[in-house]
mmCIF file of C-alpha atoms in Angstrom:
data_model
loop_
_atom_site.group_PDB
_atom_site.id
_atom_site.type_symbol
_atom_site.label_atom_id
_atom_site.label_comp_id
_atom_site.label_asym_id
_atom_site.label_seq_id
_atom_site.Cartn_x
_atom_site.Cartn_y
_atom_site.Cartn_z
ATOM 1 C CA UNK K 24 -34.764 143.062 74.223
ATOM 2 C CA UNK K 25 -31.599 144.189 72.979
ATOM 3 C CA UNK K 26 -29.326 141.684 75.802
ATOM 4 C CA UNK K 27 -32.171 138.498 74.540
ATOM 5 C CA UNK K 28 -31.279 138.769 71.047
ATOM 6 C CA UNK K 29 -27.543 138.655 71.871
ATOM 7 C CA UNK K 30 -28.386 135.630 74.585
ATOM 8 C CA UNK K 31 -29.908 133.981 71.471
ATOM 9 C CA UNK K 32 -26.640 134.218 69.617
ATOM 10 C CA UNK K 33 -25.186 131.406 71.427
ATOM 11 C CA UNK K 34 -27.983 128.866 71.383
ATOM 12 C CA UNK K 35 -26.374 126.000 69.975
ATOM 13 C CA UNK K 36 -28.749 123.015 68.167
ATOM 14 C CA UNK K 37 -27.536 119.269 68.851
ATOM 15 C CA UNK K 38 -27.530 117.160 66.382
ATOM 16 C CA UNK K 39 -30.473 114.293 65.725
ATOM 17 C CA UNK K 40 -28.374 110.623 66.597
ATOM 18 C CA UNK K 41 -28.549 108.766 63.817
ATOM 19 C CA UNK K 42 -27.381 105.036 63.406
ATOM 20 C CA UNK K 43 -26.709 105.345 59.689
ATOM 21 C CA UNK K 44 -24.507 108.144 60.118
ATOM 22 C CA UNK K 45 -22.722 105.838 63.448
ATOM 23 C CA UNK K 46 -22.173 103.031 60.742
ATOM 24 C CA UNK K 47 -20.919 105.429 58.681
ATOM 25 C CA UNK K 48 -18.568 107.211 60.624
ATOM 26 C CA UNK K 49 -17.040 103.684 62.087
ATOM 27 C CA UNK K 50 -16.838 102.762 58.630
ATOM 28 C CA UNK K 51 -14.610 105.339 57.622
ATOM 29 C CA UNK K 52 -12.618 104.939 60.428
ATOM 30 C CA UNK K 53 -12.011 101.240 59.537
ATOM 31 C CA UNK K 54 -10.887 101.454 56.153
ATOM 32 C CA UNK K 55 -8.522 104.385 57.737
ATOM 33 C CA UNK K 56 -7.139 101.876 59.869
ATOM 34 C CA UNK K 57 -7.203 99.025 57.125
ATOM 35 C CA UNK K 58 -4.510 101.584 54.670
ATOM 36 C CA UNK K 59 -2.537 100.761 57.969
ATOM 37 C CA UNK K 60 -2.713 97.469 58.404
ATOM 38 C CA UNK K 61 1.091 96.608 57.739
ATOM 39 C CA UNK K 62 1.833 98.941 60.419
ATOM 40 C CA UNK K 63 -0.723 96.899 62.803
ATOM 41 C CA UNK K 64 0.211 93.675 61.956
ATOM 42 C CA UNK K 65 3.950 94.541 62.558
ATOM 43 C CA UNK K 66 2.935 96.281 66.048
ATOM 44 C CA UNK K 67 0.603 93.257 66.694
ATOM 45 C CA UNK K 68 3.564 90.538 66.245
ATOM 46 C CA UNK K 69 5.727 92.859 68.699
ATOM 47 C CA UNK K 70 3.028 92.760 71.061
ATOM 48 C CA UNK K 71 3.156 88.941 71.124
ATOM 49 C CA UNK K 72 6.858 88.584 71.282
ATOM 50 C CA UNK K 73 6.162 91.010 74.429
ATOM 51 C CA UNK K 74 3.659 88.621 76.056
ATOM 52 C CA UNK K 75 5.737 85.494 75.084
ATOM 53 C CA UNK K 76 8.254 87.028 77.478
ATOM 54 C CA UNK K 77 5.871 88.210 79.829
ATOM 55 C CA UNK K 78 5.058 84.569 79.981
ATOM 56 C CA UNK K 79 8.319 83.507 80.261
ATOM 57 C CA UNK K 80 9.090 85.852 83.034
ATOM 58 C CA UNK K 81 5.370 85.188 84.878
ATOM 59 C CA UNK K 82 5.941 83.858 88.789
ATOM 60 C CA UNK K 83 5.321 80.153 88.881
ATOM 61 C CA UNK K 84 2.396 79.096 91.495
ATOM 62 C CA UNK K 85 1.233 75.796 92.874
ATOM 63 C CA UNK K 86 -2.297 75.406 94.065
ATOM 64 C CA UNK K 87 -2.754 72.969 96.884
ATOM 65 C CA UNK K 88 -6.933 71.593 97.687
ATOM 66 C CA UNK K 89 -8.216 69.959 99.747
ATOM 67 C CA UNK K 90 -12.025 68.381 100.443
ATOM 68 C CA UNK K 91 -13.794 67.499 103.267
ATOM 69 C CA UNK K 92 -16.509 66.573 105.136
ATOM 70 C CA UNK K 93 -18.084 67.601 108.506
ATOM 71 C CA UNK K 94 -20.731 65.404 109.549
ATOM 72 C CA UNK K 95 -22.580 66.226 112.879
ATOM 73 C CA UNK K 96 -22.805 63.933 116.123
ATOM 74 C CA UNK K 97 -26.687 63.753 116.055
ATOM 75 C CA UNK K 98 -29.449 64.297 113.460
ATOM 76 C CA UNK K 99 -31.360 67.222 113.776
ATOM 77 C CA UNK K 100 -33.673 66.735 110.671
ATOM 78 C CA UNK K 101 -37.060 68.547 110.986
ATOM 79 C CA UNK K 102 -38.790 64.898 111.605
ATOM 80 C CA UNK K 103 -42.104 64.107 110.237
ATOM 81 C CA UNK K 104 -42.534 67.929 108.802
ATOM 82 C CA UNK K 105 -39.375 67.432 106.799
ATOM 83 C CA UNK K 106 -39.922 63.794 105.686
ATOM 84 C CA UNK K 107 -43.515 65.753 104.064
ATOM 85 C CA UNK K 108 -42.124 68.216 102.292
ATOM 86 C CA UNK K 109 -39.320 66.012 100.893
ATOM 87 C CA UNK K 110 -42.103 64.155 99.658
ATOM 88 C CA UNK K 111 -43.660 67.372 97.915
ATOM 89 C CA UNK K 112 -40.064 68.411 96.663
ATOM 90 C CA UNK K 113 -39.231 71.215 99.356
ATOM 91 C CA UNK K 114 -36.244 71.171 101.393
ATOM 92 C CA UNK K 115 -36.785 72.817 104.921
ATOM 93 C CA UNK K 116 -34.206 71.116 106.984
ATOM 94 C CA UNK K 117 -31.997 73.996 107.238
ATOM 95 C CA UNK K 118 -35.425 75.727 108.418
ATOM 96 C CA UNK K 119 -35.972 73.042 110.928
ATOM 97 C CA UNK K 120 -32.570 72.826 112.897
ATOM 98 C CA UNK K 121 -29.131 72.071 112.313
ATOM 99 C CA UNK K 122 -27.885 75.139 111.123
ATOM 100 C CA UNK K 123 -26.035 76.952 114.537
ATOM 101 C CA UNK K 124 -23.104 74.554 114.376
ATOM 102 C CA UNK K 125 -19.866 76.353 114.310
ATOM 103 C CA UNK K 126 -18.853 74.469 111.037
ATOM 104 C CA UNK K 127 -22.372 74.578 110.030
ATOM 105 C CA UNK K 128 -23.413 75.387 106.539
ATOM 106 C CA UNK K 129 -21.198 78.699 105.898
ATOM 107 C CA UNK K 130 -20.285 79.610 109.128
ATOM 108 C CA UNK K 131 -16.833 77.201 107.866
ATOM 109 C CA UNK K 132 -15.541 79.963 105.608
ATOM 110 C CA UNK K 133 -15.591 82.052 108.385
ATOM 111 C CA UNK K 134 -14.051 79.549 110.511
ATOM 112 C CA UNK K 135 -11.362 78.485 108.526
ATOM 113 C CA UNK K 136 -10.298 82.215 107.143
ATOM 114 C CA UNK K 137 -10.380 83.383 110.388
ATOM 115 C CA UNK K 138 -7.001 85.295 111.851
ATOM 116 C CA UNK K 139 -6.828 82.825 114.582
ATOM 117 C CA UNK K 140 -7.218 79.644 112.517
ATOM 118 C CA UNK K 141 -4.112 81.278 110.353
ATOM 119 C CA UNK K 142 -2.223 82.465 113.020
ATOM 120 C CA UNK K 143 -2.264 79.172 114.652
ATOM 121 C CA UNK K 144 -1.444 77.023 111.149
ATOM 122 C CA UNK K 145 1.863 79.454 110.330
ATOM 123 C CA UNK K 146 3.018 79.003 113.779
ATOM 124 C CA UNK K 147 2.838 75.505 113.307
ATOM 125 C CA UNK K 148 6.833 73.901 113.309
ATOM 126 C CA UNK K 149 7.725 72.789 110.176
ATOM 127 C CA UNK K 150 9.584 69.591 111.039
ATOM 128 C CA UNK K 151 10.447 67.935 114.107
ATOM 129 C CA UNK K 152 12.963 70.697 115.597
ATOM 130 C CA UNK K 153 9.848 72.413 116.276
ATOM 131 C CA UNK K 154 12.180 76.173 115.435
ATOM 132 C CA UNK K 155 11.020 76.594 112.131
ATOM 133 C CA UNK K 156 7.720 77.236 111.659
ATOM 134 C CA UNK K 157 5.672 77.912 108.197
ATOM 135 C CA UNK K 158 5.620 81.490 109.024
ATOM 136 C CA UNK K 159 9.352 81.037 108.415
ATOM 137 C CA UNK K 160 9.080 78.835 105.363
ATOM 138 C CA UNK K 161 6.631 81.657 103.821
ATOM 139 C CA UNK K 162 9.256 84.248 104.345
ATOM 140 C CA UNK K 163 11.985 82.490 102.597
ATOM 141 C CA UNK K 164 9.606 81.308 99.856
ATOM 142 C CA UNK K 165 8.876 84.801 99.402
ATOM 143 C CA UNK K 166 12.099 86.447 99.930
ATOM 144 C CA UNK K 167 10.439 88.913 102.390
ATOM 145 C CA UNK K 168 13.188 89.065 104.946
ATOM 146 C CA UNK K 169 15.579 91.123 102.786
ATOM 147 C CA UNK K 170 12.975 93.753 102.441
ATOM 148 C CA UNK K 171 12.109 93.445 106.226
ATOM 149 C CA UNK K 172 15.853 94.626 107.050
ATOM 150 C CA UNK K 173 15.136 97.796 105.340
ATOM 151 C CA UNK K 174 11.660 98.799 106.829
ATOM 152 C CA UNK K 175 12.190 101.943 109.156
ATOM 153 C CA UNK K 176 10.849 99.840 112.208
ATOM 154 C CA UNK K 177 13.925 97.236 112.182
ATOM 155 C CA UNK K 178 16.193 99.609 113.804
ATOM 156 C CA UNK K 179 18.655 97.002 114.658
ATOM 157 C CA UNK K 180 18.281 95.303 110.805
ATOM 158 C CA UNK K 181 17.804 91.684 112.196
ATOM 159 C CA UNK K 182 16.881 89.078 110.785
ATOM 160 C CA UNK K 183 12.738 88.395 111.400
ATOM 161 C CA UNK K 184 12.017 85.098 112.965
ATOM 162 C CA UNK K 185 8.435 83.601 113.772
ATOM 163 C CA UNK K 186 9.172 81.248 116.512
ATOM 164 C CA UNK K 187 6.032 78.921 117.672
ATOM 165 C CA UNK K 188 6.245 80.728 121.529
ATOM 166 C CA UNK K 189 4.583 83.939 120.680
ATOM 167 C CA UNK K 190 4.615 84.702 124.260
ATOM 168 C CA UNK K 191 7.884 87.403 123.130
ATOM 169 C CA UNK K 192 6.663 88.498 120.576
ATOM 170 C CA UNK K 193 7.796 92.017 119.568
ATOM 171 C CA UNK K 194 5.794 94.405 118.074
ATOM 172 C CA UNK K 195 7.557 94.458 114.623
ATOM 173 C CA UNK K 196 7.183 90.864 114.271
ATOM 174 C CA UNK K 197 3.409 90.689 115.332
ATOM 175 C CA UNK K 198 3.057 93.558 112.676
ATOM 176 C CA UNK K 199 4.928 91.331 110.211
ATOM 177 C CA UNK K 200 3.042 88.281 111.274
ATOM 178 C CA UNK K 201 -0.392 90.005 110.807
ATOM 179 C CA UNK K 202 0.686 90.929 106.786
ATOM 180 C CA UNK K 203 1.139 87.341 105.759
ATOM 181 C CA UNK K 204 -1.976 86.289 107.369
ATOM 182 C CA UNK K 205 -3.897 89.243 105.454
ATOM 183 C CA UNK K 206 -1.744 88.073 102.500
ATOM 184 C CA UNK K 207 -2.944 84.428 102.830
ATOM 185 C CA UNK K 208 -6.354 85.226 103.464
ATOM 186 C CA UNK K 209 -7.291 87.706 100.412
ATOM 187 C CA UNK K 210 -4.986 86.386 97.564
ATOM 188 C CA UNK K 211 -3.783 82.705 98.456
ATOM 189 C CA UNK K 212 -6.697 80.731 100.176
ATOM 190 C CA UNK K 213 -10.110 80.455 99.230
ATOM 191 C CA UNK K 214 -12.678 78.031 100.873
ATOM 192 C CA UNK K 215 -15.784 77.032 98.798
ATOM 193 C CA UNK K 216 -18.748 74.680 98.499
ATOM 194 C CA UNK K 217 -18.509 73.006 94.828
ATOM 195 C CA UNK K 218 -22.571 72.003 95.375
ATOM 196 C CA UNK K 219 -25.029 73.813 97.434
ATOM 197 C CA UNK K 220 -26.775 70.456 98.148
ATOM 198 C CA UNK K 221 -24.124 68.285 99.425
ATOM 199 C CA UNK K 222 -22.140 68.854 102.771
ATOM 200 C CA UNK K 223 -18.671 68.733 101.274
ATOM 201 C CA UNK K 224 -16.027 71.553 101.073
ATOM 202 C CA UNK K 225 -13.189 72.658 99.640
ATOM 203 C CA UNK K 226 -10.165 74.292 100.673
ATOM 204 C CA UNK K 227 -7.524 75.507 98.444
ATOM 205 C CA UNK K 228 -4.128 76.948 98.801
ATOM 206 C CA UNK K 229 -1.914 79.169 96.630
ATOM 207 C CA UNK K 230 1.717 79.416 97.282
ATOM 208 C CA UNK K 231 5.051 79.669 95.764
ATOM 209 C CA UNK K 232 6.149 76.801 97.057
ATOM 210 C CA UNK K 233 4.921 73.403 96.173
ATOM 211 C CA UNK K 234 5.566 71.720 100.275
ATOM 212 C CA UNK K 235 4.157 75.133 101.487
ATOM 213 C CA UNK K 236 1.123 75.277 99.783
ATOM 214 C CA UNK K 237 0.150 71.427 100.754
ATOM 215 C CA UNK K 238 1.408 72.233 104.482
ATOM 216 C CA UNK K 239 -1.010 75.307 104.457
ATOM 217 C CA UNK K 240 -3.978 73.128 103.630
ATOM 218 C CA UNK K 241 -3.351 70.049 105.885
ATOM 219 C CA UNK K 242 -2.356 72.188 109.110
ATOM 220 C CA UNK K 243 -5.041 74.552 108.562
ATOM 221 C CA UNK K 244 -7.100 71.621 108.464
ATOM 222 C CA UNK K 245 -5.483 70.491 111.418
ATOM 223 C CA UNK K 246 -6.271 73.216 113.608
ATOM 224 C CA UNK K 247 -9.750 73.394 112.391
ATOM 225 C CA UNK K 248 -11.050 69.611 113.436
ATOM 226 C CA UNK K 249 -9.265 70.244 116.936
ATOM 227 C CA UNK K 250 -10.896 73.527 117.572
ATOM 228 C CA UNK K 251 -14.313 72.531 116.075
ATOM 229 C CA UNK K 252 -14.421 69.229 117.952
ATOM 230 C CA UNK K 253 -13.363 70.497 121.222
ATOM 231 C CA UNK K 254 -16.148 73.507 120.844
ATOM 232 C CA UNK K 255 -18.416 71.060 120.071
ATOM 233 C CA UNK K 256 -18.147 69.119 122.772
ATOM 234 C CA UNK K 257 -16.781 70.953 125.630
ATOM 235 C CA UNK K 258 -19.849 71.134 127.931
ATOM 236 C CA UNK K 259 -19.555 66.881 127.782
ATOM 237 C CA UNK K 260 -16.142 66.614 128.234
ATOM 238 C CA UNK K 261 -16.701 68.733 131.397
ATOM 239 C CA UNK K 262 -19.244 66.719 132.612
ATOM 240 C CA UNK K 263 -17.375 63.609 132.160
ATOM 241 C CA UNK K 264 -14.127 64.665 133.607
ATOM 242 C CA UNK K 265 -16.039 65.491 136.426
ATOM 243 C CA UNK K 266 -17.852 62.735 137.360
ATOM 244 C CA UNK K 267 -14.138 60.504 136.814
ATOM 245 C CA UNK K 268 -12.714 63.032 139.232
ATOM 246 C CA UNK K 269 -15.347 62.027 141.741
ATOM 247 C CA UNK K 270 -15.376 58.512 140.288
ATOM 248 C CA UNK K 271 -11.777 58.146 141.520
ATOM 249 C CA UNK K 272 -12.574 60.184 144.662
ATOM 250 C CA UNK K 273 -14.967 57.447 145.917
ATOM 251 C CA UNK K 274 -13.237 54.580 144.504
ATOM 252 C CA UNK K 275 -10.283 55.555 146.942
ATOM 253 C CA UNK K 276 -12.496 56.060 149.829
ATOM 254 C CA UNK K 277 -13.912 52.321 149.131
ATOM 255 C CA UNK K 278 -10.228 51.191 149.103
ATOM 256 C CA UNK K 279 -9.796 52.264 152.504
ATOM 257 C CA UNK K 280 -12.791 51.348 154.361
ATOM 258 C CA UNK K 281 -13.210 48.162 152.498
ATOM 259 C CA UNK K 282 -9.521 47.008 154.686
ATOM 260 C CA UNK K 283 -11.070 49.318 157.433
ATOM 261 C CA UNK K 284 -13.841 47.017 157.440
ATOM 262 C CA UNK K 285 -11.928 44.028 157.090
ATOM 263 C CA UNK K 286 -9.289 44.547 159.983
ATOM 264 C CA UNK K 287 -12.824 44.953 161.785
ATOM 265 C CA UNK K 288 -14.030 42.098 160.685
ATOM 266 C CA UNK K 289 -10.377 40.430 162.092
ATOM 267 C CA UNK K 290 -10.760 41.861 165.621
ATOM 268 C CA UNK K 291 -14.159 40.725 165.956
ATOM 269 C CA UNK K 292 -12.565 36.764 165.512
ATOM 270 C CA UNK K 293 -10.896 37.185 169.188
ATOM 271 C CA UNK K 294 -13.560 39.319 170.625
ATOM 272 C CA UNK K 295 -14.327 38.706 174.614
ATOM 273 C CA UNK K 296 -18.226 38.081 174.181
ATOM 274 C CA UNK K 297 -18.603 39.606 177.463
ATOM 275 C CA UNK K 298 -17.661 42.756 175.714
ATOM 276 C CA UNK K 299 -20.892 43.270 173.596
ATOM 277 C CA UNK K 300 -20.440 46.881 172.035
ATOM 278 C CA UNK K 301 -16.887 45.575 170.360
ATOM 279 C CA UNK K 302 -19.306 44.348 167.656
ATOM 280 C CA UNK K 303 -19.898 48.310 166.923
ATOM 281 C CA UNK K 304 -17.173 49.355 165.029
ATOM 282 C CA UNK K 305 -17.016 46.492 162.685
ATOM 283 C CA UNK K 306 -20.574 46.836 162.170
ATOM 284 C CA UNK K 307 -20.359 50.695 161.506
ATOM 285 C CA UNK K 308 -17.385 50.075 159.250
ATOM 286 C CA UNK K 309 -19.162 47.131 156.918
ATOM 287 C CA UNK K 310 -22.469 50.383 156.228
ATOM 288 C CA UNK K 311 -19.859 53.031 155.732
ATOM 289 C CA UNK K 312 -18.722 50.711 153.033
ATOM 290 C CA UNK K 313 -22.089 49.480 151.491
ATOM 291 C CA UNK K 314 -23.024 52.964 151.241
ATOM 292 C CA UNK K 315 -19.873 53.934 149.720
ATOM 293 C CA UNK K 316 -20.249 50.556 147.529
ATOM 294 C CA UNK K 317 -24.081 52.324 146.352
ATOM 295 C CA UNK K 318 -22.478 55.978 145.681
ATOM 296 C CA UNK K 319 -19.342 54.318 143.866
ATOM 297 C CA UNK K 320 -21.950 52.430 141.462
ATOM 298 C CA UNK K 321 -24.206 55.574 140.894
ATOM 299 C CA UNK K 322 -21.256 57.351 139.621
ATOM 300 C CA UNK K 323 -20.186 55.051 137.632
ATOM 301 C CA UNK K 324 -23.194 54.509 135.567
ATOM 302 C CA UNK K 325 -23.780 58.179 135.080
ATOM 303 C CA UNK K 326 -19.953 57.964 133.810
ATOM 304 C CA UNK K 327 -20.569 55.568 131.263
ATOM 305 C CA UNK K 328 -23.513 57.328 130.293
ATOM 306 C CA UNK K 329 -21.720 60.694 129.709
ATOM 307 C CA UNK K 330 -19.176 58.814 128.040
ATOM 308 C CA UNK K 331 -21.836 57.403 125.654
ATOM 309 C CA UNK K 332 -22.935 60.922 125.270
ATOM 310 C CA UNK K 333 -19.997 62.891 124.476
ATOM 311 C CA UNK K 334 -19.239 59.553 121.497
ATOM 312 C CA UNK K 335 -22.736 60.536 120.292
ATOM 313 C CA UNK K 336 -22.451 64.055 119.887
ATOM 314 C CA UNK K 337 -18.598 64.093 118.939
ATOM 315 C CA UNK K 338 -18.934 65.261 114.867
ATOM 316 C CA UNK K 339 -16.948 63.551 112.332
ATOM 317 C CA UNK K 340 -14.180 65.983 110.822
ATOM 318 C CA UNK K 341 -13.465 63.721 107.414
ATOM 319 C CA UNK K 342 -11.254 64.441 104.457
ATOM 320 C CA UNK K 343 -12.036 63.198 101.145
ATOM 321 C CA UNK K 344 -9.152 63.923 99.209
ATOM 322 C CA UNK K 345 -5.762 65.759 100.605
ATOM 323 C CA UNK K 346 -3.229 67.437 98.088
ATOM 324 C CA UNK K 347 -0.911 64.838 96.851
ATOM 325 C CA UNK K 348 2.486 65.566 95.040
ATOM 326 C CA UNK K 349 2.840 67.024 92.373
ATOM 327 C CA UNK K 350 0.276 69.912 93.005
ATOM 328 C CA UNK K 351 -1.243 72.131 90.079
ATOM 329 C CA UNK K 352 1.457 73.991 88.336
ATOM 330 C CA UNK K 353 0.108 77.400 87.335
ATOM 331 C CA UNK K 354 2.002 79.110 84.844
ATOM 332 C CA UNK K 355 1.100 81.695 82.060
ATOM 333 C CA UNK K 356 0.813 79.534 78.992
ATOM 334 C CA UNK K 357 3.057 80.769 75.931
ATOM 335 C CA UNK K 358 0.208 80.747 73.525
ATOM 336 C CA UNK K 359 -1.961 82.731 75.752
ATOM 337 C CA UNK K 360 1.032 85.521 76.352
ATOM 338 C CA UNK K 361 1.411 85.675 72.737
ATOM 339 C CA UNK K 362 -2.069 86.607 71.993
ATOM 340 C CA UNK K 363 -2.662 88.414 75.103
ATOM 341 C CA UNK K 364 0.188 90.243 74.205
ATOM 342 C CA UNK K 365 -0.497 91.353 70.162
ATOM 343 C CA UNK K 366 -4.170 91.825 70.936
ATOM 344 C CA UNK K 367 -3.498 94.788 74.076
ATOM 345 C CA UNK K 368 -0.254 96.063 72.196
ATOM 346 C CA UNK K 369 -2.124 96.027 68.573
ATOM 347 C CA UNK K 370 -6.263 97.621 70.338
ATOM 348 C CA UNK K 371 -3.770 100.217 71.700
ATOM 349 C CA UNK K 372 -2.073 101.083 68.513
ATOM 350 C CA UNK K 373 -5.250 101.226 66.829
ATOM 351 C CA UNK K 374 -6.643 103.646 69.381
ATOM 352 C CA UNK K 375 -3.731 105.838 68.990
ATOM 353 C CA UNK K 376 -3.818 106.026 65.133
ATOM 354 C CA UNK K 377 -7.772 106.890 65.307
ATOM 355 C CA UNK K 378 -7.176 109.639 68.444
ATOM 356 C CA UNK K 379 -4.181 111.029 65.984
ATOM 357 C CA UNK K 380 -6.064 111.210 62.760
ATOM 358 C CA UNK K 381 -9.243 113.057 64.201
ATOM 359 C CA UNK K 382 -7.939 116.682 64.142
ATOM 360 C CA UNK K 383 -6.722 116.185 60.884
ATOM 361 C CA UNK K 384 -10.300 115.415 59.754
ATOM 362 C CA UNK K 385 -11.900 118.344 61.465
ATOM 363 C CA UNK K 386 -9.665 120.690 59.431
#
């Protein structure tokens, strides 16, 4: 009994919330701060001369987009089914087909953020020298090769150079490589679709240089339409280089047995008609060539019909609008800074002040 009467002791009671005495309390603690508003105001307005140079000092961007549209080879609607339910206000055409495409519906994020697509656009060559490539440009624009002499990996401190052969690559520069595309791809490009219901999107590109932001979004562009259209159509373009390859097989094989035929056809002119089986060869030479002549047109017709295939299903990679000089200019507006700036500096004073006065009021 004795030790549950000292346990007892040390049971503390909370005390009931209560919004009056919250109103209250917040109450005092304004007017405290409102004896002290000189002091504020004074730490507000050096707040905002902070953010007005924060502002004046804040990097410089340019933002580079571009939209387009990819519009498939052949319909794949859902037919009668989804001419119904249009009818009835449902869309089910992405239910119905037409959704597997490798630029289909938001499979194109993917596509165009992917480390291949960037790889391929940096190592594009930035002019007609075909030495430097954006890779190279980013660097510079970034002044990243004066910290890349310094890095413990660049034992010799050269100078780091992306040319477009990759093929020599060292490790240091495919390590170097890899951080501006994870760069570019989480801070600087961002690839959206302004309205669910249409087909159209949009690419945009964030750089500190104006040329290299627009050169990001047309190469990368670029790469994309070749990539997508040769995916698309790959198993037709095999088909019809095929049957050209045997096209031109046969037509050569014509060539030759149609003059086969016709130096034949020449003997046969001062043939001894006592000699009846001279009439052989010329005849065996004129059905080599009529079946060759049957086999030639075959081909050809299934050639043209490929060909009208692979037109058919070949998708239409089309850009709206492209980034035209001068790009967006993002910059930290003054006004904002200065406000930005007095309202941080001044909510932190003011938090200070109330953490500093509490122990005195618990006294």
């Amino acid at each position: 009994m004795p030790a549950a009467e000292n346990d007892n002791k040390y049971i503390t009671v909370e005390e009931d919330f209560s919004f009056a005495k919250m109103i209250s309390t917040r109450k005092k603690d304004f007017n405290y701060l409102w004896r002290s508003k000189v002091k504020i105001l004074i730490v507000g307005l050096i707040g905002g001369a902070l953010g007005a140079v924060m502002a004046y000092f804040w990097p410089v961007t340019y933002t580079a987009k571009l939209t387009f549209v990819v519009e498939e080879g052949k319909s794949s609607g859902g037919g009668l089914l989804s001419s119904l339910a249009g009818q009835m206000g449902f869309d089910i055409g992405g239910l119905t087909g037409g959704t597997s495409g490798v630029l289909a519906g938001d499979n194109v994020l993917q596509l165009l953020m992917s480390q291949k697509m960037l790889k391929q656009t940096l190592l594009t060559p930035l002019d007609s020298a075909g030495k430097y490539t954006l890779a190279d440009k980013y660097a510079d624009a970034y002044k990243l090769r004066e910290d890349w002499k310094d890095i413990k990996a660049n034992v010799k401190k050269e100078v780091i150079m992306f040319p477009p052969d990759t093929k020599n690559y060292t490790r240091l520069q495919d390590s170097l490589l890899h951080e501006i595309i994870t760069k570019l791809a989480e801070k600087e490009l961002s690839v959206n679709k302004p309205d669910k219901k249409l087909g159209f999107f949009a690419l945009n590109a964030t750089s500190k240089n104006e040329q290299l932001a627009s050169l990001i979004c047309k190469r990368l562009i670029d790469e994309a339409t070749i990539f997508y259209i040769e995916t698309k159509t790959k198993r037709l373009r095999v088909n019809v280089n095929r049957l050209q390859n045997r096209a031109d097989s046969i037509g050569r094989l014509l060539n030759r047995k149609t003059y086969a035929a016709a130096g034949a056809n020449a003997i046969m002119l001062d043939a001894n008609p006592a000699f009846a089986t001279l009439g052989v060869g010329a005849e065996l030479q004129e059905r080599d060539k009529r079946v060759l002549q049957t086999i030639y047109s075959e081909i050809i017709k299934n050639l043209e019909v490929s060909r009208s295939m692979l037109m058919q299903e070949t998708p239409t990679f089309q850009i709206v609008d492209e980034p035209e000089m001068p790009l967006k200019k993002n910059k930290m507006r003054y006004s904002m800074g200065i406000v930005l700036g007095g309202l941080v500096i001044g909510a932190f004073y003011c938090l200070f002040l109330l953490i500093k006065r509490k122990p005195e009021s618990q006294v």
